[in-house]
Amino acid sequence: MSRPARSPTDRGTKEVIFLPRKRLFKWIRRIFLLALLAALCALGVLVYEGYALYRDALAEQSLEDRVAEIRENPSYAPISDLPQTYLDAVVAVEDHRFYQHFGVDVFSIGRAVWQNLTTQSLAEGGSTITQQLAKNLYFTQDKEFVRKIAEVFMALHIEHSYSKDVILELYVNSIYFGDGYYCVRDASLGYFGKEPIEMTNYECTLLAGIPNAPSVYAPTVNPDLAAQRQRHVVAQMVENGYLTQEEADAIVPDAE
């Protein structure tokens, strides 16, 4: 008895089942590689544009001239005229790895990138004190990728040119504290009626918290929110080893 003939469909079963799947995987891999290449090309363009913006800013005014311009402000306060508590508070709340990084904090940037991707916005900046100084000296407050990249290049340039203490000094003399105060001395005189070196620990920690959102945390605008922010600053100082809990508990408005 002869075997029944196999149909073309039977003979091609393996091809029908397996070949399309292999081809599908190949196409998926190709699409992924093309998407990755496109993303790298786009990133390369952004980096180039950011570097060009950084170079254009320096061509318009050198870093040395810009720093000299800031220091010409009659209200400029050298770091020797600032309380250590205030300086510690600024570092603790704004950039607690300030003395460890090279101007750019890769951990903060990684966190910021994740936040920005998940929220599809540029709400999270991940900027160090040095990057914020670069922005204050040369760039706008707009949250744009090209400007952020230029800011990174400028921060690296600043770190190469100045010590950490000088960078911190320049930073607190170029940030906005609300109520029209654009440096630490004007803010101290305006809010407390005293020179920065005379500020109490409470005033130091209150002032350190304002630049994050001056329109919100200025004590003349929202005293309750300013006090809440001050407590956050103190908590950050404890967390980062600048204060013991006992010292933190002693920092209250009427303690000094």
PDB file of C-alpha atoms in Angstrom:
ATOM      1  CA  MET A   1       0.000   0.000   0.000  1.00  0.00           C
ATOM      2  CA  SER A   2       1.516   3.270  -1.032  1.00  0.00           C
ATOM      3  CA  ARG A   3       1.944   6.261   1.306  1.00  0.00           C
ATOM      4  CA  PRO A   4      -0.377   9.193   0.817  1.00  0.00           C
ATOM      5  CA  ALA A   5       1.342  12.040  -0.944  1.00  0.00           C
ATOM      6  CA  ARG A   6       2.390  15.018   1.259  1.00  0.00           C
ATOM      7  CA  SER A   7       0.802  18.234   0.262  1.00  0.00           C
ATOM      8  CA  PRO A   8       2.867  21.368  -0.465  1.00  0.00           C
ATOM      9  CA  THR A   9       1.431  22.784   2.712  1.00  0.00           C
ATOM     10  CA  ASP A  10       2.811  19.868   4.746  1.00  0.00           C
ATOM     11  CA  ARG A  11       6.268  20.195   3.194  1.00  0.00           C
ATOM     12  CA  GLY A  12       6.399  23.914   3.890  1.00  0.00           C
ATOM     13  CA  THR A  13       5.229  23.803   7.483  1.00  0.00           C
ATOM     14  CA  LYS A  14       8.637  24.666   8.950  1.00  0.00           C
ATOM     15  CA  GLU A  15       9.150  27.542   6.582  1.00  0.00           C
ATOM     16  CA  VAL A  16       5.724  28.975   7.338  1.00  0.00           C
ATOM     17  CA  ILE A  17       6.243  28.768  11.091  1.00  0.00           C
ATOM     18  CA  PHE A  18       9.914  29.695  11.558  1.00  0.00           C
ATOM     19  CA  LEU A  19      11.126  31.891   8.717  1.00  0.00           C
ATOM     20  CA  PRO A  20       8.749  34.789   9.351  1.00  0.00           C
ATOM     21  CA  ARG A  21       9.692  34.772  13.055  1.00  0.00           C
ATOM     22  CA  LYS A  22      13.402  34.993  12.251  1.00  0.00           C
ATOM     23  CA  ARG A  23      12.754  37.757   9.810  1.00  0.00           C
ATOM     24  CA  LEU A  24      10.650  39.582  12.386  1.00  0.00           C
ATOM     25  CA  PHE A  25      13.505  39.465  14.906  1.00  0.00           C
ATOM     26  CA  LYS A  26      15.914  40.736  12.261  1.00  0.00           C
ATOM     27  CA  TRP A  27      13.618  43.625  11.432  1.00  0.00           C
ATOM     28  CA  ILE A  28      13.144  44.471  15.113  1.00  0.00           C
ATOM     29  CA  ARG A  29      16.914  44.490  15.601  1.00  0.00           C
ATOM     30  CA  ARG A  30      17.418  46.659  12.541  1.00  0.00           C
ATOM     31  CA  ILE A  31      14.758  49.120  13.671  1.00  0.00           C
ATOM     32  CA  PHE A  32      16.315  49.260  17.146  1.00  0.00           C
ATOM     33  CA  LEU A  33      19.784  49.886  15.727  1.00  0.00           C
ATOM     34  CA  LEU A  34      18.469  52.559  13.385  1.00  0.00           C
ATOM     35  CA  ALA A  35      16.618  54.242  16.258  1.00  0.00           C
ATOM     36  CA  LEU A  36      19.768  54.105  18.392  1.00  0.00           C
ATOM     37  CA  LEU A  37      21.831  55.573  15.556  1.00  0.00           C
ATOM     38  CA  ALA A  38      19.273  58.339  15.048  1.00  0.00           C
ATOM     39  CA  ALA A  39      19.301  59.118  18.777  1.00  0.00           C
ATOM     40  CA  LEU A  40      23.112  59.275  18.825  1.00  0.00           C
ATOM     41  CA  CYS A  41      23.111  61.549  15.786  1.00  0.00           C
ATOM     42  CA  ALA A  42      20.541  63.820  17.421  1.00  0.00           C
ATOM     43  CA  LEU A  43      22.589  63.881  20.627  1.00  0.00           C
ATOM     44  CA  GLY A  44      25.695  64.707  18.626  1.00  0.00           C
ATOM     45  CA  VAL A  45      23.935  67.654  17.024  1.00  0.00           C
ATOM     46  CA  LEU A  46      22.762  68.918  20.429  1.00  0.00           C
ATOM     47  CA  VAL A  47      26.258  68.585  21.914  1.00  0.00           C
ATOM     48  CA  TYR A  48      27.746  70.451  18.949  1.00  0.00           C
ATOM     49  CA  GLU A  49      25.171  73.238  19.265  1.00  0.00           C
ATOM     50  CA  GLY A  50      25.721  73.417  23.023  1.00  0.00           C
ATOM     51  CA  TYR A  51      29.481  73.650  22.576  1.00  0.00           C
ATOM     52  CA  ALA A  52      29.014  76.367  19.953  1.00  0.00           C
ATOM     53  CA  LEU A  53      26.790  78.327  22.354  1.00  0.00           C
ATOM     54  CA  TYR A  54      29.446  77.986  25.072  1.00  0.00           C
ATOM     55  CA  ARG A  55      32.199  79.186  22.729  1.00  0.00           C
ATOM     56  CA  ASP A  56      30.080  82.095  21.514  1.00  0.00           C
ATOM     57  CA  ALA A  57      29.445  83.175  25.111  1.00  0.00           C
ATOM     58  CA  LEU A  58      33.170  83.209  25.886  1.00  0.00           C
ATOM     59  CA  ALA A  59      33.931  85.031  22.641  1.00  0.00           C
ATOM     60  CA  GLU A  60      31.515  87.765  23.652  1.00  0.00           C
ATOM     61  CA  GLN A  61      33.020  88.106  27.137  1.00  0.00           C
ATOM     62  CA  SER A  62      35.819  86.077  28.696  1.00  0.00           C
ATOM     63  CA  LEU A  63      35.268  84.309  31.997  1.00  0.00           C
ATOM     64  CA  GLU A  64      37.903  86.461  33.680  1.00  0.00           C
ATOM     65  CA  ASP A  65      36.179  89.663  32.561  1.00  0.00           C
ATOM     66  CA  ARG A  66      32.758  88.371  33.618  1.00  0.00           C
ATOM     67  CA  VAL A  67      34.045  87.443  37.078  1.00  0.00           C
ATOM     68  CA  ALA A  68      35.740  90.839  37.416  1.00  0.00           C
ATOM     69  CA  GLU A  69      32.424  92.464  36.530  1.00  0.00           C
ATOM     70  CA  ILE A  70      30.641  90.555  39.317  1.00  0.00           C
ATOM     71  CA  ARG A  71      33.335  91.521  41.829  1.00  0.00           C
ATOM     72  CA  GLU A  72      32.967  95.207  40.957  1.00  0.00           C
ATOM     73  CA  ASN A  73      29.532  95.213  42.585  1.00  0.00           C
ATOM     74  CA  PRO A  74      29.816  97.416  45.725  1.00  0.00           C
ATOM     75  CA  SER A  75      27.737  94.816  47.587  1.00  0.00           C
ATOM     76  CA  TYR A  76      30.053  91.929  46.693  1.00  0.00           C
ATOM     77  CA  ALA A  77      30.860  89.884  49.808  1.00  0.00           C
ATOM     78  CA  PRO A  78      34.101  87.862  49.886  1.00  0.00           C
ATOM     79  CA  ILE A  79      33.859  84.425  51.429  1.00  0.00           C
ATOM     80  CA  SER A  80      35.793  85.614  54.494  1.00  0.00           C
ATOM     81  CA  ASP A  81      32.846  87.913  55.294  1.00  0.00           C
ATOM     82  CA  LEU A  82      30.293  85.089  55.231  1.00  0.00           C
ATOM     83  CA  PRO A  83      29.375  82.853  58.183  1.00  0.00           C
ATOM     84  CA  GLN A  84      30.468  79.235  57.864  1.00  0.00           C
ATOM     85  CA  THR A  85      26.968  78.153  58.833  1.00  0.00           C
ATOM     86  CA  TYR A  86      25.579  79.972  55.815  1.00  0.00           C
ATOM     87  CA  LEU A  87      28.136  78.440  53.429  1.00  0.00           C
ATOM     88  CA  ASP A  88      27.505  74.962  54.830  1.00  0.00           C
ATOM     89  CA  ALA A  89      23.760  75.480  54.505  1.00  0.00           C
ATOM     90  CA  VAL A  90      24.058  76.493  50.847  1.00  0.00           C
ATOM     91  CA  VAL A  91      26.143  73.446  49.970  1.00  0.00           C
ATOM     92  CA  ALA A  92      23.934  71.071  51.959  1.00  0.00           C
ATOM     93  CA  VAL A  93      20.685  72.163  50.340  1.00  0.00           C
ATOM     94  CA  GLU A  94      21.855  73.066  46.829  1.00  0.00           C
ATOM     95  CA  ASP A  95      24.656  70.631  45.979  1.00  0.00           C
ATOM     96  CA  HIS A  96      25.826  68.351  48.779  1.00  0.00           C
ATOM     97  CA  ARG A  97      28.504  66.735  46.571  1.00  0.00           C
ATOM     98  CA  PHE A  98      29.918  70.145  45.611  1.00  0.00           C
ATOM     99  CA  TYR A  99      33.380  69.440  47.029  1.00  0.00           C
ATOM    100  CA  GLN A 100      33.558  65.971  45.435  1.00  0.00           C
ATOM    101  CA  HIS A 101      32.452  66.499  41.817  1.00  0.00           C
ATOM    102  CA  PHE A 102      34.263  68.254  38.941  1.00  0.00           C
ATOM    103  CA  GLY A 103      31.513  70.748  38.150  1.00  0.00           C
ATOM    104  CA  VAL A 104      28.990  68.210  36.901  1.00  0.00           C
ATOM    105  CA  ASP A 105      27.322  65.662  39.185  1.00  0.00           C
ATOM    106  CA  VAL A 106      26.699  62.530  37.118  1.00  0.00           C
ATOM    107  CA  PHE A 107      24.441  61.055  39.809  1.00  0.00           C
ATOM    108  CA  SER A 108      22.193  64.104  39.842  1.00  0.00           C
ATOM    109  CA  ILE A 109      22.154  64.239  36.053  1.00  0.00           C
ATOM    110  CA  GLY A 110      21.137  60.588  35.877  1.00  0.00           C
ATOM    111  CA  ARG A 111      18.296  61.211  38.309  1.00  0.00           C
ATOM    112  CA  ALA A 112      17.255  64.327  36.411  1.00  0.00           C
ATOM    113  CA  VAL A 113      17.270  62.536  33.053  1.00  0.00           C
ATOM    114  CA  TRP A 114      15.064  59.804  34.479  1.00  0.00           C
ATOM    115  CA  GLN A 115      12.665  62.355  35.960  1.00  0.00           C
ATOM    116  CA  ASN A 116      12.541  64.310  32.721  1.00  0.00           C
ATOM    117  CA  LEU A 117      11.883  61.193  30.653  1.00  0.00           C
ATOM    118  CA  THR A 118       9.144  59.906  32.932  1.00  0.00           C
ATOM    119  CA  THR A 119       7.436  63.302  33.175  1.00  0.00           C
ATOM    120  CA  GLN A 120       8.266  64.335  29.578  1.00  0.00           C
ATOM    121  CA  SER A 121       9.494  67.718  30.770  1.00  0.00           C
ATOM    122  CA  LEU A 122      12.613  69.588  31.859  1.00  0.00           C
ATOM    123  CA  ALA A 123      11.332  70.191  35.362  1.00  0.00           C
ATOM    124  CA  GLU A 124      14.274  68.404  36.966  1.00  0.00           C
ATOM    125  CA  GLY A 125      17.582  70.046  36.220  1.00  0.00           C
ATOM    126  CA  GLY A 126      20.244  68.192  38.188  1.00  0.00           C
ATOM    127  CA  SER A 127      22.388  71.357  38.183  1.00  0.00           C
ATOM    128  CA  THR A 128      25.371  71.734  40.479  1.00  0.00           C
ATOM    129  CA  ILE A 129      26.355  75.007  42.120  1.00  0.00           C
ATOM    130  CA  THR A 130      28.964  75.421  39.373  1.00  0.00           C
ATOM    131  CA  GLN A 131      26.369  74.874  36.648  1.00  0.00           C
ATOM    132  CA  GLN A 132      24.053  77.378  38.306  1.00  0.00           C
ATOM    133  CA  LEU A 133      26.924  79.871  38.427  1.00  0.00           C
ATOM    134  CA  ALA A 134      27.548  79.273  34.708  1.00  0.00           C
ATOM    135  CA  LYS A 135      23.883  79.972  34.038  1.00  0.00           C
ATOM    136  CA  ASN A 136      23.926  83.135  36.157  1.00  0.00           C
ATOM    137  CA  LEU A 137      27.047  84.445  34.449  1.00  0.00           C
ATOM    138  CA  TYR A 138      26.199  83.692  30.826  1.00  0.00           C
ATOM    139  CA  PHE A 139      22.918  82.024  30.040  1.00  0.00           C
ATOM    140  CA  THR A 140      19.179  82.467  30.407  1.00  0.00           C
ATOM    141  CA  GLN A 141      16.897  80.658  32.827  1.00  0.00           C
ATOM    142  CA  ASP A 142      15.145  78.805  29.980  1.00  0.00           C
ATOM    143  CA  LYS A 143      15.164  75.028  30.399  1.00  0.00           C
ATOM    144  CA  GLU A 144      16.410  74.000  26.961  1.00  0.00           C
ATOM    145  CA  PHE A 145      18.637  71.038  26.122  1.00  0.00           C
ATOM    146  CA  VAL A 146      21.143  73.091  24.109  1.00  0.00           C
ATOM    147  CA  ARG A 147      21.449  75.681  26.867  1.00  0.00           C
ATOM    148  CA  LYS A 148      21.905  72.903  29.454  1.00  0.00           C
ATOM    149  CA  ILE A 149      24.723  71.393  27.392  1.00  0.00           C
ATOM    150  CA  ALA A 150      26.402  74.801  27.028  1.00  0.00           C
ATOM    151  CA  GLU A 151      26.033  75.178  30.781  1.00  0.00           C
ATOM    152  CA  VAL A 152      27.911  71.895  31.311  1.00  0.00           C
ATOM    153  CA  PHE A 153      30.818  73.034  29.118  1.00  0.00           C
ATOM    154  CA  MET A 154      30.942  76.364  30.963  1.00  0.00           C
ATOM    155  CA  ALA A 155      30.851  74.621  34.347  1.00  0.00           C
ATOM    156  CA  LEU A 156      33.851  72.497  33.380  1.00  0.00           C
ATOM    157  CA  HIS A 157      35.663  75.656  32.276  1.00  0.00           C
ATOM    158  CA  ILE A 158      34.847  77.400  35.562  1.00  0.00           C
ATOM    159  CA  GLU A 159      36.050  74.423  37.621  1.00  0.00           C
ATOM    160  CA  HIS A 160      39.303  74.391  35.669  1.00  0.00           C
ATOM    161  CA  SER A 161      39.801  78.113  36.295  1.00  0.00           C
ATOM    162  CA  TYR A 162      38.817  78.628  39.948  1.00  0.00           C
ATOM    163  CA  SER A 163      38.910  76.889  43.312  1.00  0.00           C
ATOM    164  CA  LYS A 164      35.779  75.537  44.965  1.00  0.00           C
ATOM    165  CA  ASP A 165      35.739  78.338  47.535  1.00  0.00           C
ATOM    166  CA  VAL A 166      35.936  80.998  44.824  1.00  0.00           C
ATOM    167  CA  ILE A 167      33.134  79.291  42.894  1.00  0.00           C
ATOM    168  CA  LEU A 168      30.938  79.213  46.000  1.00  0.00           C
ATOM    169  CA  GLU A 169      31.747  82.866  46.702  1.00  0.00           C
ATOM    170  CA  LEU A 170      30.816  83.879  43.153  1.00  0.00           C
ATOM    171  CA  TYR A 171      27.634  81.836  43.328  1.00  0.00           C
ATOM    172  CA  VAL A 172      26.214  83.490  46.443  1.00  0.00           C
ATOM    173  CA  ASN A 173      27.100  86.881  44.976  1.00  0.00           C
ATOM    174  CA  SER A 174      25.191  86.252  41.746  1.00  0.00           C
ATOM    175  CA  ILE A 175      21.940  84.530  42.738  1.00  0.00           C
ATOM    176  CA  TYR A 176      18.515  86.048  43.266  1.00  0.00           C
ATOM    177  CA  PHE A 177      17.041  86.117  46.771  1.00  0.00           C
ATOM    178  CA  GLY A 178      13.726  87.775  46.001  1.00  0.00           C
ATOM    179  CA  ASP A 179      12.574  91.317  46.800  1.00  0.00           C
ATOM    180  CA  GLY A 180      15.090  92.716  44.288  1.00  0.00           C
ATOM    181  CA  TYR A 181      18.172  91.307  46.091  1.00  0.00           C
ATOM    182  CA  TYR A 182      20.731  89.792  43.721  1.00  0.00           C
ATOM    183  CA  CYS A 183      23.548  88.946  46.110  1.00  0.00           C
ATOM    184  CA  VAL A 184      23.946  87.627  49.638  1.00  0.00           C
ATOM    185  CA  ARG A 185      24.953  90.955  51.213  1.00  0.00           C
ATOM    186  CA  ASP A 186      21.968  92.849  49.829  1.00  0.00           C
ATOM    187  CA  ALA A 187      19.668  90.041  50.945  1.00  0.00           C
ATOM    188  CA  SER A 188      21.119  89.995  54.463  1.00  0.00           C
ATOM    189  CA  LEU A 189      20.826  93.771  54.796  1.00  0.00           C
ATOM    190  CA  GLY A 190      17.367  93.798  53.245  1.00  0.00           C
ATOM    191  CA  TYR A 191      15.788  90.951  55.190  1.00  0.00           C
ATOM    192  CA  PHE A 192      17.625  91.199  58.518  1.00  0.00           C
ATOM    193  CA  GLY A 193      19.149  94.707  58.606  1.00  0.00           C
ATOM    194  CA  LYS A 194      22.652  93.376  59.226  1.00  0.00           C
ATOM    195  CA  GLU A 195      25.874  92.426  57.459  1.00  0.00           C
ATOM    196  CA  PRO A 196      26.138  88.744  56.440  1.00  0.00           C
ATOM    197  CA  ILE A 197      28.808  87.968  59.033  1.00  0.00           C
ATOM    198  CA  GLU A 198      26.360  89.087  61.748  1.00  0.00           C
ATOM    199  CA  MET A 199      23.585  86.679  60.734  1.00  0.00           C
ATOM    200  CA  THR A 200      22.396  84.183  63.308  1.00  0.00           C
ATOM    201  CA  ASN A 201      22.323  80.489  62.508  1.00  0.00           C
ATOM    202  CA  TYR A 202      18.573  80.711  61.964  1.00  0.00           C
ATOM    203  CA  GLU A 203      18.993  83.625  59.547  1.00  0.00           C
ATOM    204  CA  CYS A 204      21.792  81.782  57.728  1.00  0.00           C
ATOM    205  CA  THR A 205      19.638  78.728  57.148  1.00  0.00           C
ATOM    206  CA  LEU A 206      16.602  80.811  56.223  1.00  0.00           C
ATOM    207  CA  LEU A 207      18.585  82.792  53.643  1.00  0.00           C
ATOM    208  CA  ALA A 208      20.173  79.653  52.179  1.00  0.00           C
ATOM    209  CA  GLY A 209      16.759  78.258  51.340  1.00  0.00           C
ATOM    210  CA  ILE A 210      15.362  81.235  49.426  1.00  0.00           C
ATOM    211  CA  PRO A 211      17.126  81.039  46.000  1.00  0.00           C
ATOM    212  CA  ASN A 212      15.480  77.723  45.132  1.00  0.00           C
ATOM    213  CA  ALA A 213      12.220  79.640  44.584  1.00  0.00           C
ATOM    214  CA  PRO A 214      12.484  83.299  45.659  1.00  0.00           C
ATOM    215  CA  SER A 215       8.898  84.160  44.802  1.00  0.00           C
ATOM    216  CA  VAL A 216       7.749  81.360  47.104  1.00  0.00           C
ATOM    217  CA  TYR A 217      10.288  81.320  49.948  1.00  0.00           C
ATOM    218  CA  ALA A 218      10.998  85.034  50.476  1.00  0.00           C
ATOM    219  CA  PRO A 219      10.014  85.685  54.119  1.00  0.00           C
ATOM    220  CA  THR A 220       8.269  88.915  53.129  1.00  0.00           C
ATOM    221  CA  VAL A 221       6.018  86.976  50.741  1.00  0.00           C
ATOM    222  CA  ASN A 222       5.312  83.665  52.487  1.00  0.00           C
ATOM    223  CA  PRO A 223       6.709  83.612  56.036  1.00  0.00           C
ATOM    224  CA  ASP A 224       5.208  80.187  56.747  1.00  0.00           C
ATOM    225  CA  LEU A 225       6.707  78.636  53.611  1.00  0.00           C
ATOM    226  CA  ALA A 226      10.015  80.389  54.310  1.00  0.00           C
ATOM    227  CA  ALA A 227      10.076  78.804  57.779  1.00  0.00           C
ATOM    228  CA  GLN A 228       9.185  75.419  56.301  1.00  0.00           C
ATOM    229  CA  ARG A 229      12.019  75.742  53.802  1.00  0.00           C
ATOM    230  CA  GLN A 230      14.400  76.765  56.596  1.00  0.00           C
ATOM    231  CA  ARG A 231      13.580  73.543  58.454  1.00  0.00           C
ATOM    232  CA  HIS A 232      14.311  71.583  55.287  1.00  0.00           C
ATOM    233  CA  VAL A 233      17.708  73.295  54.995  1.00  0.00           C
ATOM    234  CA  VAL A 234      18.549  72.359  58.582  1.00  0.00           C
ATOM    235  CA  ALA A 235      17.450  68.766  57.951  1.00  0.00           C
ATOM    236  CA  GLN A 236      19.758  68.611  54.927  1.00  0.00           C
ATOM    237  CA  MET A 237      22.629  69.926  57.028  1.00  0.00           C
ATOM    238  CA  VAL A 238      22.060  67.141  59.537  1.00  0.00           C
ATOM    239  CA  GLU A 239      21.768  64.506  56.813  1.00  0.00           C
ATOM    240  CA  ASN A 240      25.015  65.628  55.195  1.00  0.00           C
ATOM    241  CA  GLY A 241      27.014  65.883  58.407  1.00  0.00           C
ATOM    242  CA  TYR A 242      27.211  69.657  58.850  1.00  0.00           C
ATOM    243  CA  LEU A 243      25.181  69.640  62.068  1.00  0.00           C
ATOM    244  CA  THR A 244      24.360  67.203  64.823  1.00  0.00           C
ATOM    245  CA  GLN A 245      20.701  66.778  65.670  1.00  0.00           C
ATOM    246  CA  GLU A 246      21.306  68.600  68.949  1.00  0.00           C
ATOM    247  CA  GLU A 247      22.816  71.575  67.111  1.00  0.00           C
ATOM    248  CA  ALA A 248      19.949  71.529  64.631  1.00  0.00           C
ATOM    249  CA  ASP A 249      17.343  71.572  67.394  1.00  0.00           C
ATOM    250  CA  ALA A 250      18.944  74.738  68.786  1.00  0.00           C
ATOM    251  CA  ILE A 251      18.433  76.664  65.524  1.00  0.00           C
ATOM    252  CA  VAL A 252      15.130  78.399  66.155  1.00  0.00           C
ATOM    253  CA  PRO A 253      14.070  82.036  65.546  1.00  0.00           C
ATOM    254  CA  ASP A 254      14.360  83.193  69.162  1.00  0.00           C
ATOM    255  CA  ALA A 255      17.303  81.050  70.224  1.00  0.00           C
ATOM    256  CA  GLU A 256      19.955  83.676  69.584  1.00  0.00           C
TER     257      GLU A 256
END
